[in-house]
mmCIF file of C-alpha atoms in Angstrom:
data_model
loop_
_atom_site.group_PDB
_atom_site.id
_atom_site.type_symbol
_atom_site.label_atom_id
_atom_site.label_comp_id
_atom_site.label_asym_id
_atom_site.label_seq_id
_atom_site.Cartn_x
_atom_site.Cartn_y
_atom_site.Cartn_z
ATOM 1 C CA MET A 1 114.207 113.244 123.112
ATOM 2 C CA LEU A 2 113.166 116.803 122.219
ATOM 3 C CA GLN A 3 115.303 116.634 119.088
ATOM 4 C CA ARG A 4 113.499 113.440 118.104
ATOM 5 C CA VAL A 5 110.097 115.071 118.576
ATOM 6 C CA LYS A 6 111.089 117.963 116.340
ATOM 7 C CA LYS A 7 111.879 115.501 113.522
ATOM 8 C CA ILE A 8 108.331 114.060 113.437
ATOM 9 C CA ASP A 9 106.896 114.480 109.938
ATOM 10 C CA GLY A 10 104.260 117.211 110.244
ATOM 11 C CA VAL A 11 102.711 116.331 106.898
ATOM 12 C CA ILE A 12 101.920 112.791 108.054
ATOM 13 C CA VAL A 13 100.424 114.105 111.301
ATOM 14 C CA VAL A 14 98.210 116.571 109.398
ATOM 15 C CA VAL A 15 97.066 113.859 106.970
ATOM 16 C CA LEU A 16 96.204 111.554 109.863
ATOM 17 C CA LEU A 17 94.183 114.331 111.509
ATOM 18 C CA MET A 18 92.326 114.937 108.243
ATOM 19 C CA LEU A 19 91.600 111.223 107.850
ATOM 20 C CA MET A 20 90.307 111.185 111.432
ATOM 21 C CA ALA A 21 87.972 114.081 110.635
ATOM 22 C CA VAL A 22 86.687 112.329 107.500
ATOM 23 C CA SER A 23 86.118 109.123 109.469
ATOM 24 C CA ILE A 24 84.213 110.752 112.312
ATOM 25 C CA LEU A 25 82.033 112.859 110.010
ATOM 26 C CA SER A 26 81.284 109.885 107.765
ATOM 27 C CA ILE A 27 80.391 107.588 110.654
ATOM 28 C CA TYR A 28 78.135 110.269 112.142
ATOM 29 C CA SER A 29 76.390 110.668 108.785
ATOM 30 C CA VAL A 30 75.410 106.993 108.582
ATOM 31 C CA THR A 31 74.619 106.359 112.257
ATOM 32 C CA HIS A 32 72.846 109.450 113.616
ATOM 33 C CA GLY A 33 69.240 108.827 114.528
ATOM 34 C CA ARG A 34 69.673 105.036 114.355
ATOM 35 C CA ASP A 35 70.409 102.263 116.788
ATOM 36 C CA GLU A 36 74.132 102.850 116.133
ATOM 37 C CA ASP A 37 73.900 106.529 117.093
ATOM 38 C CA GLY A 38 76.997 107.556 119.052
ATOM 39 C CA MET A 39 79.501 105.435 117.153
ATOM 40 C CA HIS A 40 81.300 108.580 116.052
ATOM 41 C CA LEU A 41 81.997 109.370 119.720
ATOM 42 C CA GLN A 42 83.425 105.894 120.222
ATOM 43 C CA MET A 43 85.537 106.456 117.108
ATOM 44 C CA ILE A 44 86.958 109.627 118.674
ATOM 45 C CA ARG A 45 88.034 107.550 121.665
ATOM 46 C CA TRP A 46 89.598 104.905 119.399
ATOM 47 C CA TYR A 47 91.482 107.610 117.537
ATOM 48 C CA GLY A 48 92.656 109.036 120.845
ATOM 49 C CA LEU A 49 94.118 105.648 121.705
ATOM 50 C CA GLY A 50 95.477 105.424 118.167
ATOM 51 C CA PHE A 51 97.380 108.700 118.508
ATOM 52 C CA VAL A 52 98.817 107.504 121.822
ATOM 53 C CA ALA A 53 100.074 104.406 119.960
ATOM 54 C CA PHE A 54 101.327 106.593 117.102
ATOM 55 C CA PHE A 55 103.399 108.974 119.231
ATOM 56 C CA GLY A 56 104.478 106.231 121.645
ATOM 57 C CA LEU A 57 105.862 104.040 118.856
ATOM 58 C CA SER A 58 107.304 107.070 117.059
ATOM 59 C CA LEU A 59 109.586 107.706 120.044
ATOM 60 C CA PHE A 60 110.346 104.000 120.537
ATOM 61 C CA ASP A 61 113.378 102.652 118.688
ATOM 62 C CA TYR A 62 111.936 100.280 116.097
ATOM 63 C CA ARG A 63 115.219 98.353 115.960
ATOM 64 C CA LEU A 64 114.397 96.766 119.315
ATOM 65 C CA LEU A 65 111.125 95.478 117.859
ATOM 66 C CA VAL A 66 113.079 93.973 114.966
ATOM 67 C CA LYS A 67 115.435 92.205 117.370
ATOM 68 C CA LEU A 68 112.475 90.757 119.291
ATOM 69 C CA ALA A 69 110.482 89.934 116.157
ATOM 70 C CA LEU A 70 110.740 86.145 116.465
ATOM 71 C CA TYR A 71 109.259 86.143 119.965
ATOM 72 C CA ILE A 72 106.568 88.602 118.908
ATOM 73 C CA TYR A 73 105.753 86.347 115.933
ATOM 74 C CA LEU A 74 105.435 83.215 118.064
ATOM 75 C CA GLY A 75 103.205 85.079 120.516
ATOM 76 C CA GLY A 76 101.073 86.366 117.658
ATOM 77 C CA VAL A 77 100.602 82.887 116.192
ATOM 78 C CA GLY A 78 99.623 81.660 119.635
ATOM 79 C CA ILE A 79 96.927 84.332 119.890
ATOM 80 C CA LEU A 80 95.591 83.406 116.435
ATOM 81 C CA VAL A 81 95.293 79.793 117.580
ATOM 82 C CA LEU A 82 93.400 80.978 120.670
ATOM 83 C CA VAL A 83 90.954 82.739 118.361
ATOM 84 C CA SER A 84 90.353 79.465 116.515
ATOM 85 C CA LEU A 85 89.607 77.762 119.824
ATOM 86 C CA PHE A 86 87.771 80.427 121.802
ATOM 87 C CA GLY A 87 86.974 83.234 119.360
ATOM 88 C CA THR A 88 83.544 84.701 118.655
ATOM 89 C CA VAL A 89 81.902 84.944 115.237
ATOM 90 C CA LYS A 90 81.052 88.296 113.644
ATOM 91 C CA TYR A 91 80.025 88.880 110.027
ATOM 92 C CA GLY A 92 80.618 85.216 109.221
ATOM 93 C CA ALA A 93 84.228 85.104 110.472
ATOM 94 C CA LYS A 94 85.466 83.616 113.740
ATOM 95 C CA GLY A 95 87.993 86.357 114.298
ATOM 96 C CA TRP A 96 87.347 88.119 117.603
ATOM 97 C CA LEU A 97 88.599 87.542 121.131
ATOM 98 C CA SER A 98 86.481 88.976 123.927
ATOM 99 C CA VAL A 99 87.664 90.007 127.374
ATOM 100 C CA GLY A 100 84.644 91.197 129.309
ATOM 101 C CA SER A 101 82.966 93.908 127.265
ATOM 102 C CA PHE A 102 86.139 94.504 125.240
ATOM 103 C CA SER A 103 86.746 92.604 121.998
ATOM 104 C CA PHE A 104 89.500 92.865 119.420
ATOM 105 C CA GLN A 105 90.511 91.186 116.168
ATOM 106 C CA PRO A 106 93.967 89.561 116.446
ATOM 107 C CA ALA A 107 94.182 88.954 112.675
ATOM 108 C CA GLU A 108 94.393 92.744 112.232
ATOM 109 C CA LEU A 109 97.206 92.962 114.775
ATOM 110 C CA PHE A 110 99.086 90.105 113.149
ATOM 111 C CA LYS A 111 99.657 92.124 109.974
ATOM 112 C CA LEU A 112 102.149 94.253 111.890
ATOM 113 C CA VAL A 113 103.584 91.174 113.577
ATOM 114 C CA LEU A 114 104.188 89.551 110.184
ATOM 115 C CA ILE A 115 105.867 92.682 108.829
ATOM 116 C CA LEU A 116 108.238 92.714 111.803
ATOM 117 C CA ALA A 117 109.025 88.999 111.440
ATOM 118 C CA LEU A 118 109.712 89.117 107.704
ATOM 119 C CA ALA A 119 111.758 92.326 108.021
ATOM 120 C CA SER A 120 113.844 90.751 110.790
ATOM 121 C CA LEU A 121 114.598 87.703 108.647
ATOM 122 C CA LEU A 122 115.294 89.670 105.472
ATOM 123 C CA VAL A 123 117.693 92.088 107.138
ATOM 124 C CA ARG A 124 119.871 89.168 108.151
ATOM 125 C CA LYS A 125 120.432 88.373 104.473
ATOM 126 C CA ASN A 126 122.860 91.314 104.464
ATOM 127 C CA LYS A 127 121.755 92.479 100.991
ATOM 128 C CA SER A 128 122.489 89.105 99.400
ATOM 129 C CA GLN A 129 120.149 87.890 96.674
ATOM 130 C CA LEU A 130 117.390 85.597 97.870
ATOM 131 C CA LEU A 131 117.722 81.938 96.957
ATOM 132 C CA PHE A 132 114.613 79.837 96.402
ATOM 133 C CA TRP A 133 115.024 76.917 98.832
ATOM 134 C CA ARG A 134 117.192 78.674 101.384
ATOM 135 C CA ASP A 135 115.287 81.956 101.577
ATOM 136 C CA ILE A 136 112.013 82.231 99.650
ATOM 137 C CA VAL A 137 110.473 78.960 100.826
ATOM 138 C CA PRO A 138 111.151 79.547 104.564
ATOM 139 C CA LEU A 139 109.973 83.167 104.321
ATOM 140 C CA SER A 140 106.811 81.987 102.574
ATOM 141 C CA LEU A 141 106.169 79.440 105.315
ATOM 142 C CA VAL A 142 106.402 82.220 107.904
ATOM 143 C CA ALA A 143 103.470 83.921 106.120
ATOM 144 C CA LEU A 144 101.593 80.752 105.156
ATOM 145 C CA LEU A 145 101.254 79.536 108.751
ATOM 146 C CA PRO A 146 99.119 82.491 109.928
ATOM 147 C CA PHE A 147 97.420 82.534 106.500
ATOM 148 C CA ALA A 148 96.205 78.957 107.062
ATOM 149 C CA VAL A 149 95.017 79.731 110.604
ATOM 150 C CA VAL A 150 93.124 82.880 109.601
ATOM 151 C CA ILE A 151 91.604 81.365 106.449
ATOM 152 C CA SER A 152 90.254 78.561 108.651
ATOM 153 C CA GLN A 153 88.456 81.304 110.604
ATOM 154 C CA ASN A 154 86.684 82.430 107.381
ATOM 155 C CA ASP A 155 88.584 85.739 107.412
ATOM 156 C CA LEU A 156 89.564 85.922 103.746
ATOM 157 C CA GLY A 157 90.418 89.618 103.743
ATOM 158 C CA ASN A 158 93.075 89.562 106.447
ATOM 159 C CA ALA A 159 94.465 86.222 105.258
ATOM 160 C CA LEU A 160 95.081 87.641 101.781
ATOM 161 C CA SER A 161 96.775 90.691 103.293
ATOM 162 C CA TYR A 162 99.497 88.394 104.658
ATOM 163 C CA MET A 163 100.263 87.197 101.128
ATOM 164 C CA VAL A 164 100.393 90.756 99.820
ATOM 165 C CA ILE A 165 102.817 91.732 102.592
ATOM 166 C CA LEU A 166 104.979 88.709 101.758
ATOM 167 C CA VAL A 167 105.073 89.587 98.051
ATOM 168 C CA GLY A 168 105.929 93.226 98.774
ATOM 169 C CA LEU A 169 108.815 92.331 101.058
ATOM 170 C CA LEU A 170 110.164 89.620 98.767
ATOM 171 C CA TRP A 171 110.136 92.149 95.942
ATOM 172 C CA ILE A 172 112.453 94.590 97.727
ATOM 173 C CA GLY A 173 114.361 91.771 99.415
ATOM 174 C CA ARG A 174 116.281 91.133 96.177
ATOM 175 C CA ILE A 175 114.330 88.197 94.848
ATOM 176 C CA LYS A 176 115.659 86.984 91.481
ATOM 177 C CA TRP A 177 113.644 88.372 88.614
ATOM 178 C CA THR A 178 113.244 84.852 87.214
ATOM 179 C CA HIS A 179 111.713 83.677 90.500
ATOM 180 C CA ALA A 180 109.470 86.738 90.568
ATOM 181 C CA LEU A 181 108.349 86.153 86.978
ATOM 182 C CA ILE A 182 107.636 82.473 87.596
ATOM 183 C CA GLY A 183 105.718 83.318 90.769
ATOM 184 C CA LEU A 184 103.623 85.942 88.990
ATOM 185 C CA MET A 185 102.860 83.530 86.163
ATOM 186 C CA ILE A 186 101.798 80.790 88.571
ATOM 187 C CA ALA A 187 99.640 83.202 90.561
ATOM 188 C CA GLY A 188 98.102 84.633 87.372
ATOM 189 C CA VAL A 189 97.296 81.209 85.930
ATOM 190 C CA ALA A 190 95.861 80.056 89.273
ATOM 191 C CA LEU A 191 93.668 83.157 89.560
ATOM 192 C CA LEU A 192 92.411 82.964 85.975
ATOM 193 C CA GLY A 193 91.846 79.235 86.373
ATOM 194 C CA PHE A 194 89.819 79.796 89.528
ATOM 195 C CA ILE A 195 87.722 82.526 87.893
ATOM 196 C CA TYR A 196 87.081 80.412 84.798
ATOM 197 C CA SER A 197 86.176 77.344 86.857
ATOM 198 C CA TYR A 198 83.966 79.329 89.204
ATOM 199 C CA ILE A 199 81.985 80.824 86.316
ATOM 200 C CA HIS A 200 81.757 77.790 84.013
ATOM 201 C CA TYR A 201 81.551 75.049 86.664
ATOM 202 C CA HIS A 202 79.731 77.065 89.267
ATOM 203 C CA GLU A 203 77.592 74.269 90.662
ATOM 204 C CA GLN A 204 80.483 71.844 91.102
ATOM 205 C CA VAL A 205 82.833 74.459 92.582
ATOM 206 C CA THR A 206 80.280 75.826 95.036
ATOM 207 C CA ASP A 207 79.270 72.314 96.051
ATOM 208 C CA PHE A 208 82.919 71.510 96.786
ATOM 209 C CA MET A 209 83.393 74.739 98.756
ATOM 210 C CA SER A 210 80.226 74.364 100.821
ATOM 211 C CA THR A 211 80.117 70.621 101.515
ATOM 212 C CA THR A 212 83.701 69.381 101.191
ATOM 213 C CA ILE A 213 85.723 72.178 102.775
ATOM 214 C CA GLY A 214 82.925 73.966 104.639
ATOM 215 C CA ARG A 215 83.443 77.420 103.149
ATOM 216 C CA GLU A 216 79.900 78.391 102.205
ATOM 217 C CA HIS A 217 80.662 81.873 103.525
ATOM 218 C CA PHE A 218 83.126 82.402 100.661
ATOM 219 C CA ILE A 219 80.436 81.600 98.091
ATOM 220 C CA LYS A 220 78.428 84.551 99.379
ATOM 221 C CA ARG A 221 81.490 86.724 98.728
ATOM 222 C CA PHE A 222 82.379 85.384 95.273
ATOM 223 C CA ASP A 223 78.911 85.073 93.706
ATOM 224 C CA PRO A 224 78.111 88.831 93.614
ATOM 225 C CA TRP A 225 81.566 89.439 92.096
ATOM 226 C CA LEU A 226 81.856 86.710 89.463
ATOM 227 C CA VAL A 227 78.287 85.556 88.772
ATOM 228 C CA PRO A 228 75.969 88.337 89.983
ATOM 229 C CA GLU A 229 73.093 86.886 87.965
ATOM 230 C CA LEU A 230 73.270 83.718 90.110
ATOM 231 C CA ALA A 231 73.789 85.452 93.437
ATOM 232 C CA SER A 232 70.857 85.563 95.809
ATOM 233 C CA SER A 233 69.287 88.937 96.506
ATOM 234 C CA ASP A 234 70.539 88.747 100.092
ATOM 235 C CA ASP A 235 74.140 88.015 99.037
ATOM 236 C CA SER A 236 74.277 90.857 96.507
ATOM 237 C CA TYR A 237 72.186 93.342 98.498
ATOM 238 C CA GLN A 238 75.075 95.251 100.048
ATOM 239 C CA THR A 239 77.313 95.528 96.984
ATOM 240 C CA ARG A 240 74.392 96.290 94.646
ATOM 241 C CA ASN A 241 73.112 99.159 96.785
ATOM 242 C CA ALA A 242 76.649 100.422 97.397
ATOM 243 C CA LYS A 243 77.212 100.662 93.630
ATOM 244 C CA ILE A 244 73.953 102.597 93.280
ATOM 245 C CA ALA A 245 75.042 104.990 96.034
ATOM 246 C CA ILE A 246 78.490 105.525 94.487
ATOM 247 C CA ALA A 247 77.020 106.127 91.035
ATOM 248 C CA SER A 248 74.346 108.529 92.294
ATOM 249 C CA GLY A 249 76.985 110.771 93.858
ATOM 250 C CA GLY A 250 78.014 112.096 90.464
ATOM 251 C CA MET A 251 80.739 114.712 90.331
ATOM 252 C CA SER A 252 80.079 116.725 93.498
ATOM 253 C CA GLY A 253 77.753 114.474 95.507
ATOM 254 C CA GLU A 254 74.306 114.906 96.987
ATOM 255 C CA GLY A 255 75.563 116.804 100.020
ATOM 256 C CA TYR A 256 76.556 115.914 103.563
ATOM 257 C CA LEU A 257 73.721 114.114 105.389
ATOM 258 C CA GLN A 258 71.754 114.170 102.128
ATOM 259 C CA GLY A 259 72.720 110.884 100.480
ATOM 260 C CA GLY A 260 69.560 109.117 99.331
ATOM 261 C CA SER A 261 70.821 105.565 99.745
ATOM 262 C CA VAL A 262 73.007 105.956 102.814
ATOM 263 C CA GLN A 263 70.473 108.049 104.738
ATOM 264 C CA SER A 264 67.661 105.577 103.997
ATOM 265 C CA ASN A 265 69.772 102.779 105.488
ATOM 266 C CA LYS A 266 69.818 100.700 102.304
ATOM 267 C CA ILE A 267 73.421 99.529 102.853
ATOM 268 C CA PRO A 268 73.914 97.205 105.853
ATOM 269 C CA VAL A 269 76.673 98.068 108.359
ATOM 270 C CA ILE A 270 77.782 100.908 106.098
ATOM 271 C CA TYR A 271 79.784 102.428 108.960
ATOM 272 C CA SER A 272 82.213 99.536 108.680
ATOM 273 C CA ASP A 273 83.745 98.306 105.417
ATOM 274 C CA ALA A 274 81.155 100.046 103.155
ATOM 275 C CA ILE A 275 81.921 103.579 104.372
ATOM 276 C CA PHE A 276 83.328 104.550 100.953
ATOM 277 C CA ALA A 277 79.769 104.455 99.582
ATOM 278 C CA GLN A 278 78.809 107.296 101.941
ATOM 279 C CA ILE A 279 81.778 109.405 100.870
ATOM 280 C CA ALA A 280 81.120 108.837 97.166
ATOM 281 C CA GLU A 281 77.374 109.489 97.393
ATOM 282 C CA GLU A 282 77.484 112.572 99.601
ATOM 283 C CA PHE A 283 80.719 114.118 98.295
ATOM 284 C CA GLY A 284 80.847 112.671 94.792
ATOM 285 C CA PHE A 285 83.821 111.965 92.584
ATOM 286 C CA ILE A 286 85.576 115.072 93.902
ATOM 287 C CA GLY A 287 85.292 113.970 97.525
ATOM 288 C CA ALA A 288 86.340 110.404 96.752
ATOM 289 C CA SER A 289 89.334 111.691 94.775
ATOM 290 C CA LEU A 290 90.409 113.959 97.634
ATOM 291 C CA LEU A 291 90.296 110.975 99.980
ATOM 292 C CA LEU A 292 92.499 108.987 97.600
ATOM 293 C CA LEU A 293 94.835 111.990 97.424
ATOM 294 C CA LEU A 294 95.235 111.887 101.214
ATOM 295 C CA PHE A 295 96.130 108.195 100.980
ATOM 296 C CA PHE A 296 98.603 108.979 98.196
ATOM 297 C CA ILE A 297 100.315 111.701 100.254
ATOM 298 C CA LEU A 298 100.574 109.353 103.234
ATOM 299 C CA ILE A 299 102.140 106.556 101.191
ATOM 300 C CA HIS A 300 104.422 108.977 99.312
ATOM 301 C CA ARG A 301 105.798 110.348 102.577
ATOM 302 C CA MET A 302 106.461 106.833 103.857
ATOM 303 C CA ILE A 303 108.345 105.890 100.699
ATOM 304 C CA LEU A 304 110.493 109.010 101.113
ATOM 305 C CA ILE A 305 111.281 107.892 104.664
ATOM 306 C CA ALA A 306 112.316 104.462 103.353
ATOM 307 C CA LEU A 307 114.587 105.993 100.723
ATOM 308 C CA GLU A 308 116.349 108.194 103.282
ATOM 309 C CA CYS A 309 116.773 105.450 105.913
ATOM 310 C CA LYS A 310 120.366 104.273 106.537
ATOM 311 C CA ASP A 311 119.422 101.232 108.617
ATOM 312 C CA ARG A 312 118.715 97.995 106.741
ATOM 313 C CA ALA A 313 115.532 97.069 108.590
ATOM 314 C CA GLY A 314 113.747 100.408 108.170
ATOM 315 C CA PRO A 315 112.883 100.146 104.452
ATOM 316 C CA PHE A 316 111.571 96.594 104.923
ATOM 317 C CA LEU A 317 109.188 97.802 107.624
ATOM 318 C CA ILE A 318 108.033 100.756 105.533
ATOM 319 C CA ILE A 319 107.373 98.692 102.404
ATOM 320 C CA GLY A 320 105.516 96.085 104.440
ATOM 321 C CA ILE A 321 103.253 98.791 105.867
ATOM 322 C CA VAL A 322 102.772 100.356 102.413
ATOM 323 C CA ALA A 323 101.820 96.953 100.957
ATOM 324 C CA MET A 324 99.352 96.413 103.797
ATOM 325 C CA LEU A 325 97.670 99.803 103.315
ATOM 326 C CA LEU A 326 97.592 99.626 99.515
ATOM 327 C CA TYR A 327 95.961 96.211 99.625
ATOM 328 C CA GLN A 328 93.299 97.395 102.064
ATOM 329 C CA ILE A 329 92.535 100.529 100.039
ATOM 330 C CA LEU A 330 92.342 98.758 96.677
ATOM 331 C CA GLU A 331 90.407 95.766 98.019
ATOM 332 C CA ASN A 332 87.895 97.830 99.984
ATOM 333 C CA ILE A 333 87.092 100.311 97.229
ATOM 334 C CA GLY A 334 87.387 97.696 94.477
ATOM 335 C CA ALA A 335 84.819 95.474 96.192
ATOM 336 C CA TYR A 336 82.163 98.190 95.975
ATOM 337 C CA ILE A 337 82.749 99.089 92.343
ATOM 338 C CA GLY A 338 82.742 95.484 91.162
ATOM 339 C CA LEU A 339 86.478 94.961 90.606
ATOM 340 C CA MET A 340 87.225 92.777 93.636
ATOM 341 C CA PRO A 341 85.351 90.259 95.784
ATOM 342 C CA LEU A 342 83.825 91.460 99.010
ATOM 343 C CA THR A 343 86.111 90.282 101.806
ATOM 344 C CA GLY A 344 85.024 92.518 104.684
ATOM 345 C CA ILE A 345 88.336 94.353 104.824
ATOM 346 C CA THR A 346 88.108 97.849 106.323
ATOM 347 C CA LEU A 347 89.027 101.100 104.595
ATOM 348 C CA PRO A 348 92.150 102.218 106.508
ATOM 349 C CA PHE A 349 91.645 105.092 108.966
ATOM 350 C CA ILE A 350 88.039 105.625 107.781
ATOM 351 C CA SER A 351 85.928 102.566 108.607
ATOM 352 C CA TYR A 352 84.577 102.096 112.113
ATOM 353 C CA GLY A 353 86.585 99.607 114.116
ATOM 354 C CA GLY A 354 88.828 100.017 117.123
ATOM 355 C CA THR A 355 91.326 97.285 116.288
ATOM 356 C CA SER A 356 91.719 98.486 112.707
ATOM 357 C CA VAL A 357 92.251 102.137 113.631
ATOM 358 C CA VAL A 358 94.676 101.467 116.480
ATOM 359 C CA ILE A 359 96.740 99.013 114.388
ATOM 360 C CA ASN A 360 96.889 101.394 111.425
ATOM 361 C CA MET A 361 97.939 104.250 113.704
ATOM 362 C CA ALA A 362 100.527 102.007 115.345
ATOM 363 C CA SER A 363 101.896 101.121 111.902
ATOM 364 C CA MET A 364 102.283 104.821 111.164
ATOM 365 C CA GLY A 365 104.081 105.165 114.491
ATOM 366 C CA ILE A 366 106.572 102.485 113.426
ATOM 367 C CA ALA A 367 107.053 104.312 110.111
ATOM 368 C CA MET A 368 107.718 107.512 112.040
ATOM 369 C CA SER A 369 110.173 105.663 114.280
ATOM 370 C CA VAL A 370 112.094 104.706 111.144
ATOM 371 C CA LEU A 371 112.316 108.401 110.325
ATOM 372 C CA LEU A 372 113.513 109.327 113.824
ATOM 373 C CA TYR A 373 115.967 106.477 114.400
ATOM 374 C CA GLY A 374 116.796 105.222 110.911
ATOM 375 C CA GLN A 375 119.436 107.905 110.370
ATOM 376 C CA ASP A 376 121.577 106.634 113.249
ATOM 377 C CA VAL A 377 124.592 104.430 112.652
ATOM 378 C CA GLU A 378 123.271 101.029 111.697
ATOM 379 C CA ASP A 379 123.339 98.506 114.541
ATOM 380 C CA GLU A 380 124.207 94.902 113.850
ATOM 381 C CA LEU A 381 121.449 92.519 114.822
ATOM 382 C CA PRO A 382 122.309 89.624 117.099
ATOM 383 C CA ALA A 383 122.717 86.161 115.610
ATOM 384 C CA PRO A 384 119.342 85.051 114.242
ATOM 385 C CA ALA A 385 117.288 82.850 116.502
ATOM 386 C CA LEU A 386 115.655 81.301 113.424
ATOM 387 C CA HIS A 387 118.159 79.828 110.960
ATOM 388 C CA PHE A 388 117.484 79.270 107.301
#
């Protein structure tokens, strides 16, 4: 056990500690003296639990999780269904389960569950090239089932993360380049078609979304992105003021606790998914770039772990986690500079949120477990419980 502990990647631990410091300082900056005062203390407690999950999973052999992935997946889907039946609504999405005073967001947890399930199925392919009907379609259905459940809960951000994880794992799972090219073309045409239709047939599209399929919440997300001139002042208030805050930060920022927009409380719930606006306004382009550098170092170290892993399942887990984090980073920051729609996705390790922080720390623990156990002689998995 001691030999395992000595192999823990110190660089990743240091980066996680630095991200924790950034998170706590940022949350304090935008909550002190307000009704939310004290959230930074709660964040310290969440990070404490997160580090317990990180070190606990680091010393736990990830290969056992892979072997149990099917049962974990079925349990996860069951919890998502419970959310649809008994969940509570926050920020327009029915995505939280409450137990007494404690509440958590199962859709966040399911990202790790999906990574485990897809990795377990892909490793059984034994490095053979993926076939469309035998492999790609069933793997896609494994991701589409939770996608459909979560999208029905109005949680667009987490639902899309499942698709990104699927694409990332199919890519390294030896999908045929022709299938990949066709898939990218279909996705590209569908996206461009949606954007064109949304802009040029706005009234018809929004009427269909609000009255026919009951997704008026999505209109409030898409309007500020695609047709800001048609968006109501309430719908565009957060993103508009966040852009002003980011732009006013300039090169070096206005100074810690000195941000004009963030300190005047012009950005709603900034401590959550809009926390990047505080960093950009108070620390400027330099501070924002340093934050992105920390993310880059974290992802780079994980890719190195994947490249050095001798076990088949390890690289699948790592790439799934990398895809999850990259999507969250690009979507969160992109939403507040006008490149992406606002989906409410958190900025990993920085935004306030217990479920998000603990799950992200747990994912890093699994990545570390790959480092500690992935150099052992590869174990053969038992016969798959799910055949395709």
